[in-house]
Amino acid sequence: MKKETQLISAGRSKKYTQGVVNPVLQRASTVVFDSVAEFKEAAKNRGNHALFYGRRGTNTHFALQEAIAELEGGAGCALYPSGAAAIANTLLSFVKSGDHILMMDSAYEPTRDFCDKILQGMGVSTTYYDPTIGAGVSELIQDNTRVLFMESPGSITMEVQDVPSLVKAAKAHGLITMLDNTYGNGLSFRPLDFGVDISIQAATKYIVGHSDVMMGVSVATEEYWPTLRENSYLLGQCCSADDAYMALRGLRTMAVRLKQHEQSALQVANWLSEHPLVDHVRHPALPSCPGHEFFKRDFNGSNGLFSIVLKQGNQDALDALVEALHHFKMGFSWGGYESLITTNLTMKGLRSQTGWNLGPVVRLHIGLEDVEDLIADLSQGLDVYASKL
């Protein structure tokens, strides 16, 4: 089955749809039973999509979990109230005091903060590694290293990692491997196909696709799914049935949305690569992006997210650029239908191992607006930027 077809059919068994097109919206806290035998049977199967208690999920949640697990090729999917919650609780499910984790230096800022502010206080230490290190990560593995965490491409600076080499090194030392696959989304990249144990996404982004739901998902292999499932439940993780329904609806159109995001972003990225103010473009599909060779080898496509590095700049100029734009809005997140922009004059506080001696970074998410309008908007914004240099 092609992936586009899979997105339409996944999680739509008659058990969940009950004779209509979409899985039903089933809200519940308490589940009631007609007999002790029925109660005991539900308790025995509570980890296997049986109605037992609201925090375990309803048929709406089960439909989404089955769809995401099928998309990512895993044994099961846990749901969380945000992408940050998915990352935090997946890590918490597998580490204890005295453990050590390896985290790429290009990590999503909340991931770094969780390691430095929460895990450190619990006695779990973190070593940040150069995201381009590949098999060299072996030299950083300690006797107490438990987890190798990857994010490919990396947040903001977009380095694509050599996932097979990293996984091989980790497996040689018995580590659990995790990857933030929000960019890859299960369509463009499936980490479990490359030996990764757990794939995590901020479903807030492309799965939901409309900037109106916060959600995270974590998909594990058969070996690690029972631990992830039970520990996430014990940590109190769940999301509303309404949000699960919205994520299912977004999932159905993700493939067609991604094609347009990808096409428009490549047009904008190629235009920016020729702009005199731009040092280089960090779009994984372009040779100027670190790790582009791994993107070509491992990924099936890109999306609307990329960054540019400017040759020079100052904070006043960056502020003027953002405020001069009409179609690009300043805001966190990405993956919705709208175009967004964020800027970083330096990478201070976001890097600890690799440093940053290049110019200001501008991260763009290319939405579903007409691409000529977006290029015209960036053109006039960069003119304003140049006037402030």
Coordinates of N, CA and C in Angstrom, one line a residue, residues 177-369:
T177 N 17.9 3.9 21.4 CA 18.0 5.0 20.5 C 16.6 5.7 20.3
M178 N 16.6 7.0 20.4 CA 15.4 7.8 20.2 C 15.6 8.9 19.2
L179 N 14.6 9.2 18.4 CA 14.8 10.3 17.4 C 13.5 11.2 17.4
D180 N 13.7 12.5 17.4 CA 12.7 13.4 17.2 C 12.4 13.5 15.7
N181 N 11.3 12.9 15.3 CA 11.0 12.8 13.9 C 9.9 13.8 13.4
T182 N 9.8 14.9 14.1 CA 8.8 15.8 13.7 C 8.9 16.3 12.3
Y183 N 10.2 16.6 11.9 CA 10.4 17.0 10.5 C 10.1 15.8 9.5
G184 N 10.5 14.6 9.8 CA 10.3 13.5 9.0 C 8.9 13.0 8.9
N185 N 8.1 13.2 10.0 CA 6.7 13.0 10.1 C 6.1 11.6 9.7
G186 N 7.0 10.6 9.5 CA 6.5 9.3 9.2 C 6.3 9.0 7.7
L187 N 6.1 10.1 6.9 CA 6.0 10.0 5.5 C 7.4 10.2 4.8
S188 N 8.1 11.3 5.2 CA 9.4 11.6 4.6 C 10.5 10.7 5.2
F189 N 10.3 10.2 6.4 CA 11.4 9.5 7.1 C 10.7 8.6 8.2
R190 N 11.2 7.3 8.2 CA 10.7 6.4 9.2 C 11.9 5.9 10.0
P191 N 12.1 6.4 11.2 CA 13.3 6.1 11.9 C 13.4 4.6 12.3
L192 N 12.3 3.9 12.6 CA 12.4 2.5 13.0 C 12.9 1.6 11.8
D193 N 12.7 2.1 10.6 CA 13.2 1.3 9.5 C 14.8 1.4 9.4
F194 N 15.3 2.3 10.2 CA 16.8 2.5 10.2 C 17.4 2.0 11.6
G195 N 16.6 1.2 12.3 CA 17.1 0.6 13.5 C 16.8 1.5 14.8
V196 N 16.2 2.6 14.7 CA 15.9 3.4 15.8 C 14.8 2.7 16.7
D197 N 14.9 2.8 18.0 CA 13.9 2.1 18.8 C 12.7 2.9 19.0
I198 N 12.8 4.2 19.2 CA 11.6 5.0 19.5 C 11.6 6.3 18.6
S199 N 10.5 6.6 17.9 CA 10.3 7.7 17.1 C 9.3 8.7 17.7
I200 N 9.7 9.9 17.9 CA 8.8 10.9 18.6 C 8.5 12.0 17.6
Q201 N 7.2 12.5 17.7 CA 6.8 13.6 16.9 C 6.0 14.6 17.8
A202 N 6.2 15.9 17.4 CA 5.2 16.9 17.9 C 4.1 16.9 16.8
A203 N 3.0 16.1 17.2 CA 1.9 16.0 16.2 C 1.2 17.4 16.0
T204 N 1.5 18.3 16.9 CA 1.1 19.7 16.7 C 1.4 20.2 15.3
K205 N 2.5 19.7 14.8 CA 3.0 20.2 13.5 C 2.2 19.6 12.3
Y206 N 2.9 18.8 11.5 CA 2.2 18.4 10.3 C 1.1 17.4 10.4
I207 N 1.1 16.6 11.5 CA -0.1 15.7 11.6 C -1.4 16.4 11.8
V208 N -1.4 17.4 12.7 CA -2.6 18.2 12.9 C -2.7 19.2 11.8
G209 N -1.6 19.9 11.5 CA -1.5 20.7 10.3 C -2.3 22.0 10.2
H210 N -3.0 22.4 11.3 CA -3.8 23.6 11.2 C -3.6 24.6 12.4
S211 N -2.5 24.4 13.2 CA -2.1 25.3 14.3 C -3.2 25.5 15.3
D212 N -4.0 24.4 15.6 CA -5.1 24.5 16.5 C -5.1 23.4 17.6
V213 N -4.1 22.5 17.6 CA -4.1 21.4 18.6 C -2.6 21.2 19.0
M214 N -2.5 21.1 20.3 CA -1.2 20.7 20.9 C -1.2 19.2 21.1
M215 N -0.2 18.4 20.6 CA -0.2 17.0 20.8 C 1.2 16.4 20.5
G216 N 1.6 15.4 21.2 CA 2.8 14.7 20.9 C 2.5 13.2 20.8
V217 N 3.4 12.5 20.0 CA 3.2 11.1 19.9 C 4.6 10.4 20.0
S218 N 4.6 9.2 20.5 CA 5.9 8.4 20.6 C 5.6 7.0 20.2
V219 N 6.3 6.5 19.2 CA 6.1 5.2 18.6 C 7.3 4.3 18.9
A220 N 7.1 3.1 19.5 CA 8.2 2.3 19.9 C 8.1 0.9 19.2
T221 N 9.3 0.3 19.1 CA 9.4 -1.1 18.7 C 8.7 -2.0 19.7
E222 N 8.6 -3.3 19.2 CA 7.9 -4.3 20.1 C 8.7 -4.4 21.4
E223 N 10.0 -4.3 21.4 CA 10.9 -4.5 22.6 C 10.6 -3.4 23.6
Y224 N 10.4 -2.2 23.2 CA 10.3 -1.1 24.1 C 8.9 -0.5 24.3
W225 N 7.9 -1.0 23.5 CA 6.5 -0.5 23.6 C 5.9 -0.8 25.0
P226 N 6.0 -2.0 25.6 CA 5.3 -2.2 26.9 C 5.8 -1.2 28.0
T227 N 7.1 -0.9 28.0 CA 7.7 0.0 29.0 C 7.2 1.4 28.7
L228 N 7.3 1.8 27.5 CA 6.8 3.2 27.1 C 5.3 3.4 27.5
R229 N 4.5 2.4 27.1 CA 3.1 2.5 27.3 C 2.8 2.6 28.8
E230 N 3.3 1.7 29.6 CA 3.0 1.6 31.0 C 3.6 2.8 31.8
N231 N 4.8 3.2 31.5 CA 5.4 4.3 32.2 C 4.8 5.6 31.9
S232 N 4.4 5.8 30.6 CA 3.7 7.0 30.2 C 2.3 7.1 30.9
Y233 N 1.7 6.0 31.1 CA 0.4 5.9 31.8 C 0.6 6.3 33.3
L234 N 1.7 5.8 33.9 CA 1.9 6.1 35.3 C 2.3 7.5 35.5
L235 N 2.9 8.1 34.5 CA 3.3 9.5 34.5 C 2.1 10.4 34.2
G236 N 0.9 9.8 34.0 CA -0.3 10.6 33.9 C -0.6 11.2 32.5
Q237 N 0.1 10.6 31.5 CA 0.0 11.3 30.2 C -1.2 10.8 29.4
C238 N -1.9 11.8 28.9 CA -3.1 11.6 28.0 C -3.4 12.8 27.3
C239 N -4.4 12.8 26.3 CA -4.9 13.9 25.6 C -6.4 13.8 25.4
S240 N -7.0 14.8 25.1 CA -8.5 14.8 25.0 C -8.9 14.0 23.7
A241 N -10.1 13.4 23.7 CA -10.7 12.8 22.6 C -10.9 13.8 21.4
D242 N -11.3 15.0 21.8 CA -11.5 16.0 20.7 C -10.2 16.3 20.0
D243 N -9.0 16.4 20.7 CA -7.8 16.6 20.1 C -7.3 15.4 19.2
A244 N -7.6 14.2 19.7 CA -7.3 13.0 18.9 C -8.1 13.0 17.6
Y245 N -9.4 13.4 17.7 CA -10.2 13.5 16.5 C -9.6 14.5 15.5
M246 N -9.2 15.6 16.0 CA -8.6 16.7 15.1 C -7.3 16.2 14.5
A247 N -6.5 15.4 15.2 CA -5.3 14.9 14.7 C -5.6 13.8 13.6
L248 N -6.6 13.0 13.8 CA -7.0 12.1 12.8 C -7.4 12.8 11.5
R249 N -8.2 13.9 11.7 CA -8.6 14.6 10.5 C -7.5 15.2 9.8
G250 N -6.5 15.8 10.5 CA -5.3 16.3 9.9 C -4.5 15.3 9.1
L251 N -4.4 14.1 9.7 CA -3.6 13.0 9.2 C -4.1 12.7 7.7
R252 N -5.4 12.7 7.5 CA -5.9 12.3 6.2 C -5.4 13.2 5.0
T253 N -5.1 14.5 5.3 CA -4.6 15.4 4.2 C -3.1 15.7 4.3
M254 N -2.4 15.0 5.2 CA -1.0 15.3 5.4 C -0.2 15.2 4.2
A255 N -0.4 14.1 3.4 CA 0.4 13.9 2.2 C 0.3 15.0 1.2
V256 N -1.0 15.4 0.9 CA -1.2 16.4 -0.1 C -0.7 17.8 0.4
R257 N -0.8 18.1 1.7 CA -0.3 19.3 2.2 C 1.2 19.3 2.1
L258 N 1.8 18.2 2.5 CA 3.3 18.2 2.5 C 3.9 18.4 1.1
K259 N 3.2 17.9 0.1 CA 3.7 18.1 -1.3 C 3.7 19.6 -1.7
Q260 N 2.7 20.3 -1.3 CA 2.6 21.7 -1.6 C 3.6 22.5 -0.7
H261 N 3.7 22.2 0.6 CA 4.8 22.8 1.4 C 6.1 22.6 0.8
E262 N 6.4 21.4 0.4 CA 7.7 21.0 -0.2 C 8.0 21.8 -1.4
Q263 N 7.1 21.8 -2.3 CA 7.2 22.5 -3.6 C 7.5 24.0 -3.4
S264 N 6.6 24.6 -2.6 CA 6.8 26.1 -2.4 C 8.1 26.4 -1.6
A265 N 8.4 25.6 -0.6 CA 9.6 25.9 0.1 C 10.9 25.8 -0.7
L266 N 10.9 24.8 -1.6 CA 12.1 24.7 -2.5 C 12.2 25.9 -3.5
Q267 N 11.1 26.4 -3.9 CA 11.1 27.6 -4.8 C 11.6 28.8 -4.0
V268 N 11.1 29.0 -2.8 CA 11.6 30.1 -1.9 C 13.1 29.9 -1.6
A269 N 13.5 28.7 -1.2 CA 14.8 28.4 -0.8 C 15.8 28.7 -2.0
N270 N 15.4 28.3 -3.2 CA 16.3 28.5 -4.3 C 16.4 30.0 -4.6
W271 N 15.3 30.7 -4.5 CA 15.4 32.2 -4.7 C 16.3 32.8 -3.7
L272 N 16.2 32.4 -2.4 CA 17.0 33.0 -1.3 C 18.5 32.7 -1.5
S273 N 18.7 31.5 -2.1 CA 20.1 31.1 -2.3 C 20.9 32.1 -3.2
E274 N 20.2 32.8 -4.0 CA 20.8 33.8 -4.9 C 20.7 35.2 -4.4
H275 N 20.2 35.4 -3.2 CA 20.0 36.8 -2.7 C 21.4 37.3 -2.2
P276 N 21.7 38.5 -2.4 CA 23.1 39.0 -2.0 C 23.3 39.1 -0.5
L277 N 22.2 39.2 0.3 CA 22.3 39.2 1.7 C 22.5 37.9 2.4
V278 N 22.2 36.8 1.6 CA 22.2 35.5 2.2 C 23.6 34.8 2.0
D279 N 24.1 34.3 3.1 CA 25.4 33.6 3.0 C 25.1 32.2 2.5
H280 N 24.2 31.5 3.0 CA 23.8 30.2 2.5 C 22.4 29.8 3.1
V281 N 21.8 28.8 2.4 CA 20.5 28.3 2.8 C 20.7 26.9 3.4
R282 N 20.0 26.7 4.5 CA 20.0 25.4 5.2 C 18.7 24.7 5.0
H283 N 18.5 24.3 3.8 CA 17.4 23.4 3.4 C 17.9 22.0 3.1
P284 N 17.5 21.0 3.9 CA 18.1 19.7 3.7 C 18.2 19.1 2.3
A285 N 17.2 19.6 1.4 CA 17.3 19.1 0.0 C 18.3 19.8 -0.8
L286 N 19.0 20.8 -0.3 CA 20.0 21.6 -1.1 C 21.4 21.2 -0.6
P287 N 22.3 21.2 -1.5 CA 23.7 20.8 -1.1 C 24.3 21.7 -0.1
S288 N 23.8 23.0 0.1 CA 24.4 23.9 1.1 C 24.1 23.5 2.5
C289 N 23.2 22.6 2.7 CA 22.8 22.2 4.1 C 23.7 21.1 4.6
P290 N 24.2 21.2 5.8 CA 25.1 20.2 6.4 C 24.3 18.8 6.5
G291 N 24.9 17.8 6.0 CA 24.3 16.5 6.0 C 23.3 16.2 4.8
H292 N 23.4 17.1 3.8 CA 22.6 16.9 2.6 C 22.7 15.5 2.0
E293 N 23.9 14.9 2.1 CA 24.1 13.6 1.5 C 23.3 12.5 2.2
F294 N 23.1 12.7 3.5 CA 22.3 11.8 4.3 C 20.8 12.0 4.0
F295 N 20.4 13.2 3.8 CA 19.0 13.5 3.4 C 18.7 12.8 2.1
K296 N 19.6 12.9 1.1 CA 19.4 12.3 -0.2 C 19.3 10.8 -0.1
R297 N 20.1 10.2 0.8 CA 20.1 8.8 1.0 C 18.9 8.2 1.7
D298 N 18.5 8.9 2.8 CA 17.5 8.3 3.7 C 16.1 8.9 3.6
F299 N 15.9 10.1 3.1 CA 14.6 10.7 3.2 C 13.8 10.5 1.9
N300 N 12.5 10.5 2.0 CA 11.6 10.5 0.8 C 11.2 11.8 0.3
G301 N 11.4 12.9 1.1 CA 11.0 14.2 0.7 C 11.2 15.2 1.8
S302 N 10.9 16.4 1.5 CA 11.1 17.5 2.5 C 9.8 18.1 2.9
N303 N 9.8 19.3 3.5 CA 8.5 20.0 3.8 C 8.7 21.5 3.7
G304 N 8.0 22.2 4.5 CA 8.1 23.7 4.4 C 9.1 24.4 5.3
L305 N 9.9 23.6 6.1 CA 10.8 24.2 7.1 C 12.2 24.3 6.6
F306 N 12.8 25.4 6.7 CA 14.3 25.6 6.4 C 14.8 26.9 7.0
S307 N 16.1 27.0 7.0 CA 16.7 28.3 7.6 C 17.6 28.9 6.6
I308 N 17.9 30.2 6.8 CA 18.9 30.8 6.0 C 19.9 31.5 7.0
V309 N 21.2 31.5 6.6 CA 22.2 32.2 7.4 C 22.5 33.5 6.6
L310 N 22.4 34.6 7.2 CA 22.7 35.9 6.6 C 24.2 36.3 6.7
K311 N 24.7 37.1 5.8 CA 26.1 37.4 5.8 C 26.5 38.3 7.0
Q312 N 25.6 39.2 7.4 CA 25.8 40.1 8.5 C 24.5 40.6 9.0
G313 N 24.5 41.2 10.2 CA 23.3 41.8 10.7 C 23.4 42.2 12.1
N314 N 22.3 42.8 12.6 CA 22.2 43.2 14.0 C 20.8 43.1 14.4
Q315 N 20.5 43.2 15.7 CA 19.2 43.0 16.2 C 18.2 44.0 15.6
D316 N 18.6 45.2 15.5 CA 17.6 46.2 14.9 C 17.2 45.8 13.5
A317 N 18.2 45.3 12.7 CA 17.8 44.9 11.4 C 16.9 43.7 11.3
L318 N 17.2 42.7 12.2 CA 16.3 41.6 12.3 C 14.9 41.9 12.7
D319 N 14.8 42.8 13.7 CA 13.5 43.3 14.1 C 12.7 44.0 13.0
A320 N 13.5 44.8 12.2 CA 12.9 45.5 11.1 C 12.4 44.5 10.0
L321 N 13.2 43.5 9.8 CA 12.8 42.5 8.8 C 11.5 41.9 9.2
V322 N 11.4 41.4 10.4 CA 10.2 40.7 10.8 C 9.0 41.6 10.8
E323 N 9.1 42.8 11.2 CA 8.0 43.7 11.3 C 7.6 44.3 9.9
A324 N 8.4 44.1 8.9 CA 8.1 44.6 7.6 C 7.3 43.6 6.8
L325 N 7.3 42.3 7.2 CA 6.6 41.3 6.5 C 5.1 41.3 6.7
H326 N 4.4 40.9 5.7 CA 2.9 40.8 5.7 C 2.4 39.4 5.8
H327 N 3.0 38.5 5.0 CA 2.5 37.2 4.9 C 3.1 36.2 5.9
F328 N 4.4 36.5 6.3 CA 5.1 35.8 7.3 C 4.8 36.4 8.6
K329 N 4.3 35.6 9.5 CA 4.0 36.0 10.9 C 5.1 35.6 11.8
M330 N 5.4 36.4 12.8 CA 6.4 36.0 13.8 C 5.7 35.1 14.8
G331 N 6.2 33.9 15.0 CA 5.6 33.0 16.0 C 6.3 31.7 16.0
F332 N 6.2 31.0 17.2 CA 6.9 29.7 17.4 C 6.0 28.7 16.7
S333 N 6.6 27.5 16.7 CA 6.0 26.3 16.0 C 6.1 26.4 14.5
W334 N 5.6 25.4 13.8 CA 5.6 25.4 12.4 C 4.7 24.2 12.0
G335 N 4.5 23.9 10.7 CA 3.7 22.8 10.3 C 2.3 23.1 10.0
G336 N 1.8 24.3 10.2 CA 0.5 24.7 9.9 C 0.4 25.2 8.5
Y337 N -0.8 25.7 8.1 CA -1.0 26.1 6.7 C -0.4 27.5 6.5
E338 N 0.1 28.2 7.6 CA 0.5 29.6 7.4 C 2.0 29.6 7.4
S339 N 2.5 30.7 6.9 CA 4.0 31.0 6.8 C 4.4 31.7 8.1
L340 N 5.6 31.3 8.6 CA 6.1 31.8 9.9 C 7.6 32.2 9.7
I341 N 8.0 33.1 10.6 CA 9.4 33.4 10.7 C 9.9 33.6 12.1
T342 N 11.1 33.1 12.4 CA 11.8 33.4 13.7 C 13.2 33.7 13.4
T343 N 13.8 34.5 14.2 CA 15.2 34.9 14.0 C 16.1 34.7 15.2
N344 N 17.4 34.5 15.0 CA 18.4 34.3 16.0 C 19.6 35.1 15.6
L345 N 19.9 36.1 16.3 CA 21.2 36.9 16.0 C 22.4 36.0 16.3
T346 N 22.4 35.3 17.4 CA 23.5 34.4 17.7 C 22.8 33.1 18.1
M347 N 23.6 32.0 18.3 CA 23.0 30.8 18.8 C 23.4 30.6 20.3
K348 N 23.6 31.7 21.0 CA 24.0 31.7 22.4 C 22.9 31.0 23.2
G349 N 23.3 30.1 24.0 CA 22.3 29.3 24.9 C 21.7 28.2 24.2
L350 N 21.9 28.1 22.8 CA 21.3 27.0 22.1 C 22.4 25.9 21.6
R351 N 23.6 26.2 21.9 CA 24.7 25.3 21.5 C 25.7 25.3 22.7
S352 N 26.3 24.2 23.0 CA 27.3 24.1 24.0 C 28.5 23.3 23.6
Q353 N 28.4 22.5 22.5 CA 29.5 21.7 22.0 C 30.1 22.2 20.7
T354 N 29.3 22.7 19.8 CA 29.8 23.0 18.5 C 30.0 24.5 18.2
G355 N 29.4 25.3 19.0 CA 29.6 26.8 18.9 C 28.9 27.3 17.6
W356 N 29.0 28.6 17.4 CA 28.4 29.2 16.2 C 29.2 30.4 15.8
N357 N 29.9 30.5 14.7 CA 30.7 31.7 14.4 C 30.2 32.2 13.0
L358 N 28.9 31.9 12.6 CA 28.4 32.4 11.4 C 27.4 33.5 11.7
G359 N 26.8 34.0 10.7 CA 25.9 35.2 10.8 C 24.5 34.8 11.4
P360 N 23.6 35.8 11.5 CA 22.3 35.6 12.0 C 21.5 34.5 11.2
V361 N 20.7 33.8 12.0 CA 19.9 32.7 11.4 C 18.4 33.1 11.4
V362 N 17.8 32.9 10.2 CA 16.4 33.2 10.1 C 15.7 31.8 9.7
R363 N 14.8 31.4 10.5 CA 14.1 30.1 10.2 C 12.7 30.5 9.6
L364 N 12.4 29.8 8.5 CA 11.2 30.1 7.8 C 10.3 28.8 7.7
H365 N 9.1 29.0 7.9 CA 8.1 27.9 7.5 C 7.3 28.4 6.4
I366 N 7.4 27.7 5.3 CA 6.6 28.1 4.1 C 5.3 27.4 4.1
G367 N 4.2 28.3 4.2 CA 2.9 27.8 4.3 C 2.3 27.5 2.9
L368 N 0.9 27.6 2.9 CA 0.2 27.2 1.6 C -0.2 28.5 0.8
E369 N 0.3 29.6 1.2 CA 0.0 30.8 0.4 C 0.7 30.7 -1.0

